[in-house]
Tab-separated table of C-alpha atoms in Angstrom:
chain	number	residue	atom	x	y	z
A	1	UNK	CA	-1.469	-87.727	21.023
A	2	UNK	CA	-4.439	-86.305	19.053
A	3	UNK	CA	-4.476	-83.507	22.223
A	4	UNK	CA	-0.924	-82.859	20.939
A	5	UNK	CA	-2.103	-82.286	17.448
A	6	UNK	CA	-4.103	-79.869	18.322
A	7	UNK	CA	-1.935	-77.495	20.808
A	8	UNK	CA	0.580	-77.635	17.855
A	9	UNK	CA	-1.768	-76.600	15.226
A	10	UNK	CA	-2.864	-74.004	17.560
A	11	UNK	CA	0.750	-72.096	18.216
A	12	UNK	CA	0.542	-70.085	15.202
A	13	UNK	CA	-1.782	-68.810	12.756
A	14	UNK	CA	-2.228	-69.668	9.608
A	15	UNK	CA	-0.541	-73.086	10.243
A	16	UNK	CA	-1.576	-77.041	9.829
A	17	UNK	CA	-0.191	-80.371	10.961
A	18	UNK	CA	0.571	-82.181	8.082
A	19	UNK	CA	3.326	-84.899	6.820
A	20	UNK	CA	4.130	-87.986	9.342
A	21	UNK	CA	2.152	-87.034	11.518
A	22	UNK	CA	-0.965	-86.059	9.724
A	23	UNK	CA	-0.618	-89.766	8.023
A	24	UNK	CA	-1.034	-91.585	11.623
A	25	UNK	CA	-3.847	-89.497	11.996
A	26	UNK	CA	-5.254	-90.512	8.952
A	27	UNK	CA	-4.843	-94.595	9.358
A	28	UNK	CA	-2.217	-94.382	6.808
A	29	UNK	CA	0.703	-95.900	8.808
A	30	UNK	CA	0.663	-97.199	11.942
A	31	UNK	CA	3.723	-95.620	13.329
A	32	UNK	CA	3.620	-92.818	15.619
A	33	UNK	CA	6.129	-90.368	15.372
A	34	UNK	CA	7.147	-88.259	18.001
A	35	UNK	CA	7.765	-85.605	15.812
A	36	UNK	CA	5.035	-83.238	14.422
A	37	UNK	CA	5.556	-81.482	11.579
A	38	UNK	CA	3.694	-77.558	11.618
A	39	UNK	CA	3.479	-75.926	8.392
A	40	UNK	CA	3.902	-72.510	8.257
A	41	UNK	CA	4.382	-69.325	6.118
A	42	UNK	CA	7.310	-68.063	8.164
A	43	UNK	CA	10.260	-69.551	10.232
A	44	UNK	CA	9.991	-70.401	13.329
A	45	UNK	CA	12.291	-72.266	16.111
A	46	UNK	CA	11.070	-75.482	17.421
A	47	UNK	CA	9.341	-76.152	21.274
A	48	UNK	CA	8.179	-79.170	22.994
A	49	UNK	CA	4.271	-79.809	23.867
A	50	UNK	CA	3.436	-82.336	26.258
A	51	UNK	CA	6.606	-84.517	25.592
A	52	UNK	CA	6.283	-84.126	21.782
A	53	UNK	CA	9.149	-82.312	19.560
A	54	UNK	CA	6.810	-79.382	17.210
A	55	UNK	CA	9.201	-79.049	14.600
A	56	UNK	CA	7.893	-75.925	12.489
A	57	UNK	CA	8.264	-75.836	9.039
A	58	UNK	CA	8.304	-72.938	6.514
A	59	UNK	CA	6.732	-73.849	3.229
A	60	UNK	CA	5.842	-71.489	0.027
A	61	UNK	CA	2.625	-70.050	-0.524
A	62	UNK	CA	2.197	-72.272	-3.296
A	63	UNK	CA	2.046	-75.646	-1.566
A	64	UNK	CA	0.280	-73.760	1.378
A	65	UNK	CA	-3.271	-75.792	0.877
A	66	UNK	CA	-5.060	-78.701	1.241
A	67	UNK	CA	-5.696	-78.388	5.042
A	68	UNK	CA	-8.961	-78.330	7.326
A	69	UNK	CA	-10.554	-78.234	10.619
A	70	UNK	CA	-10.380	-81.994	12.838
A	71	UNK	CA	-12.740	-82.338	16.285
A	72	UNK	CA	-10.213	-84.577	18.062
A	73	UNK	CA	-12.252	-85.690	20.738
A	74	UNK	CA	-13.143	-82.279	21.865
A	75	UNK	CA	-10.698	-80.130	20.417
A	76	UNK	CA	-10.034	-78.591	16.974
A	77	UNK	CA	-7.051	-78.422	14.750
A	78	UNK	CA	-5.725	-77.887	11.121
A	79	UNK	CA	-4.493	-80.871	9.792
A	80	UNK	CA	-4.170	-81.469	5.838
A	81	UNK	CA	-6.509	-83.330	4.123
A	82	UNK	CA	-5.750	-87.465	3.477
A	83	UNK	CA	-4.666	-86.335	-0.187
A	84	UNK	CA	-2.569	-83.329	0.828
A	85	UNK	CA	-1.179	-85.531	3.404
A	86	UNK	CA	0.141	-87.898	1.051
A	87	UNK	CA	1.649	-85.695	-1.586
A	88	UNK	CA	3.221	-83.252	1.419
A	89	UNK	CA	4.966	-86.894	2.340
A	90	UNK	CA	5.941	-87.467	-1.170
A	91	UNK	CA	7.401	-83.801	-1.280
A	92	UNK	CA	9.500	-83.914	1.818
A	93	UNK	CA	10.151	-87.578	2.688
A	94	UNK	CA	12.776	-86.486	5.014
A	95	UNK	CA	9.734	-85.439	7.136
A	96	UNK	CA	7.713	-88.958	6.652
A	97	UNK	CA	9.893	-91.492	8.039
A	98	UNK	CA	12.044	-91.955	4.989
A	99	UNK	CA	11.661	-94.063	1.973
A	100	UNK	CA	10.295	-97.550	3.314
A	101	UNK	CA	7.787	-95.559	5.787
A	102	UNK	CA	6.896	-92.871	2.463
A	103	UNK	CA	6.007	-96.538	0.734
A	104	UNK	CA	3.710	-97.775	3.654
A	105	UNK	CA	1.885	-94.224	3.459
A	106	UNK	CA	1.008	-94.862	-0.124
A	107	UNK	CA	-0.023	-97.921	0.438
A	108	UNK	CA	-2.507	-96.904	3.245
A	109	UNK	CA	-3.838	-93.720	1.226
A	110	UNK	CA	-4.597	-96.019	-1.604
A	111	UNK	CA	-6.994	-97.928	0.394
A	112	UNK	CA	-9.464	-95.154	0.046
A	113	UNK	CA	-8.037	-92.382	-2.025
A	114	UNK	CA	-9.148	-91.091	-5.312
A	115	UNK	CA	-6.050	-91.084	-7.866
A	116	UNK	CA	-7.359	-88.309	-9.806
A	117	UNK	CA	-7.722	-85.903	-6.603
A	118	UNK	CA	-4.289	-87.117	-5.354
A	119	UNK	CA	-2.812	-86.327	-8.996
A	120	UNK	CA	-4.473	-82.925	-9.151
A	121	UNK	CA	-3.164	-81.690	-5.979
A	122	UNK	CA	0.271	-83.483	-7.141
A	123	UNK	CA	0.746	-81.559	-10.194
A	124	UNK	CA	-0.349	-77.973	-8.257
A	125	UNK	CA	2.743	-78.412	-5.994
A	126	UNK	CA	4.884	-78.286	-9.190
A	127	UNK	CA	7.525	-80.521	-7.788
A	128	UNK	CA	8.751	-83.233	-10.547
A	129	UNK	CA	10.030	-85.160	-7.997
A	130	UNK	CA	7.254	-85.593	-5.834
A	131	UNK	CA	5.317	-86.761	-8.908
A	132	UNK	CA	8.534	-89.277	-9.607
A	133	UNK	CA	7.717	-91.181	-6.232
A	134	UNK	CA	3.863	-90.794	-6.507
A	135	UNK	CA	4.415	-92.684	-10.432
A	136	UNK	CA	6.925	-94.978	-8.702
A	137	UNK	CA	5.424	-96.159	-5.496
A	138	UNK	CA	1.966	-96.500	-6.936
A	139	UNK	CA	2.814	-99.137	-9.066
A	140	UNK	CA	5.413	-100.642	-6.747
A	141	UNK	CA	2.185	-100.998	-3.820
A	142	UNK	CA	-0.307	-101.965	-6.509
A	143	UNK	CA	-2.188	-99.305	-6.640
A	144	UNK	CA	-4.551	-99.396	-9.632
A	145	UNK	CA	-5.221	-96.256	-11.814
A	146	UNK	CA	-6.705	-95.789	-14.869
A	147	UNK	CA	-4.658	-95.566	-18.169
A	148	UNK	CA	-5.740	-91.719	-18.690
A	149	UNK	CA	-4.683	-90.788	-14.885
A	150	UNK	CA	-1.046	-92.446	-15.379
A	151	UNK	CA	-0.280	-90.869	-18.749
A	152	UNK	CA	-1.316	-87.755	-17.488
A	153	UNK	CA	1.146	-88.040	-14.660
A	154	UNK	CA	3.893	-89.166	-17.234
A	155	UNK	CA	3.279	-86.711	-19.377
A	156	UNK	CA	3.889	-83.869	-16.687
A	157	UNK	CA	7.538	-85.434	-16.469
A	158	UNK	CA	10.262	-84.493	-18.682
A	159	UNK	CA	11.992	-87.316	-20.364
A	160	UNK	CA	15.334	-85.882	-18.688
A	161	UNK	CA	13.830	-85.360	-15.238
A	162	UNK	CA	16.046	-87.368	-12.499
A	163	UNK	CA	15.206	-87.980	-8.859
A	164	UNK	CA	16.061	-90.162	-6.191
A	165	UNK	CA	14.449	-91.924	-3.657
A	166	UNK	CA	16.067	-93.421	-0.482
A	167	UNK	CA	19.765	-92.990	0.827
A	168	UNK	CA	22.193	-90.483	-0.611
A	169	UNK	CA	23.791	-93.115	-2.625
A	170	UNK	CA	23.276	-96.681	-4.395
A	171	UNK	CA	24.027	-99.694	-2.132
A	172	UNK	CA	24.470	-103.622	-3.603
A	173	UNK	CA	20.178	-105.104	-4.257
A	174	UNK	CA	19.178	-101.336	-4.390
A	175	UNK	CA	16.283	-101.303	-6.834
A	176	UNK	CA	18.451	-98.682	-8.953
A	177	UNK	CA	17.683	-96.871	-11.949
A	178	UNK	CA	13.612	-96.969	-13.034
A	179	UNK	CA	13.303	-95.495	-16.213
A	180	UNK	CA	9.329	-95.277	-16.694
A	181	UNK	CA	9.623	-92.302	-13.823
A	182	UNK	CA	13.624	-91.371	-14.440
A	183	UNK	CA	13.700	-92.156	-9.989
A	184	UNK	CA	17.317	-93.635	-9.067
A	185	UNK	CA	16.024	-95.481	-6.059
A	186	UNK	CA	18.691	-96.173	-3.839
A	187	UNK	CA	16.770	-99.233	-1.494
A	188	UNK	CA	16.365	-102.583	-2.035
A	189	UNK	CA	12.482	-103.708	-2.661
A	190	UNK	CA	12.016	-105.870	-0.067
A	191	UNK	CA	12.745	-103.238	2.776
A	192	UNK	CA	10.705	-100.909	0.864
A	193	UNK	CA	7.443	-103.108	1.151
A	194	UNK	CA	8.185	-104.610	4.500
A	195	UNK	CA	5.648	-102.932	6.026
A	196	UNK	CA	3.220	-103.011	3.451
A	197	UNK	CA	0.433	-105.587	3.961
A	198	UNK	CA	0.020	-108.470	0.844
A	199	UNK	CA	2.295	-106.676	-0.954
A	200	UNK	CA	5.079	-108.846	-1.698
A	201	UNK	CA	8.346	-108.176	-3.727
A	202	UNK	CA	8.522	-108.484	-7.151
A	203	UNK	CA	11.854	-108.132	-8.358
A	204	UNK	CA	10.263	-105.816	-11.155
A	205	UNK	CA	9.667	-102.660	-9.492
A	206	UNK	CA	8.491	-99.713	-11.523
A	207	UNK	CA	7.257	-101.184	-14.487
């Protein structure tokens, strides 16, 4: 897998392996997806490496950072950084497994991440979305940040900002309408966390 990695990083320059696949490699999740996700400056059509679907994705030059140079066992590839990794999965959970596998990623990064670098990379990506499901799933896996660090992730939120998280539309036990981050969140809470380890439902998600 990690041999994989590195041919795909290696098809084009400047590129990096980042989202789903950048989390396994991180110990965030423990799912391996067969996917990898290449970002890139400019378009280009997908091809298949040792078994594995490189799926190429274009980003803007502003969310083009955060990556670095990996030895995997031998060879060398770009992959973004743990914190990158985690807000690039909050920005496109469509490439991250979805909602349920975006809130086992969270969960993993906070383990050892630093809030305050995760929240300065969020807020460069000027996405209020992403920062939505960062406020959201933070407090939903427990993860503890100081008062300061939270208000200034409100704060870059507009009152009338609205996102959603999860399927296109509301099902019966979704979790709903979260008004702290404005995030419609169209899953139920126990599927969200049933991956997550001693995390268990609360039936007050968000607050």
């Amino acid at each position: 897998e990690n041999n994989a990695l590195a041919l795909a990083s290696a098809v084009v320059e400047p590129s990096y392996v980042g989202w789903w696949a950048s989390a396994s490699y991180h110990g965030f999740t423990t799912q391996k997806p067969m996917t990898i996700s290449v970002a890139t400056l400019r378009p280009l059509p997908p091809r298949t490496i040792e078994g594995n679907e490189i799926r190429f994705v274009k980003v803007v030059e502003r969310k083009f950072f955060g990556f670095q140079r990996y030895d995997l066992y031998g060879r060398e590839a770009m992959l973004s950084t743990p914190a990158k990794t985690l807000v690039d999965c909050l920005d496109r959970p469509n490439l991250a497994g979805g909602a349920a596998e975006i809130t086992r990623i969270v969960y993993g990064a906070s383990v050892d991440g630093n809030p305050a670098d995760v929240i300065d990379i969020a807020l460069r990506m000027k996405s209020t979305a992403l920062l939505q499901r960062l406020g959201f799933l933070a407090n939903l896996v427990g993860w503890r940040w100081p008062d300061a660090l939270r208000g200034r992730l409100r704060g870059a939120i507009a009152p009338s900002a609205r996102a959603v998280l999860g399927r296109a539309e509301r099902k019966e036990g979704d979790i709903g309408y979260v008004a702290p981050w404005g995030l419609l969140v169209h899953a139920r809470e126990s599927d969200l966390l049933a991956d997550v380890p001693q995390v268990k439902p609360s039936g007050t998600a968000g607050c």
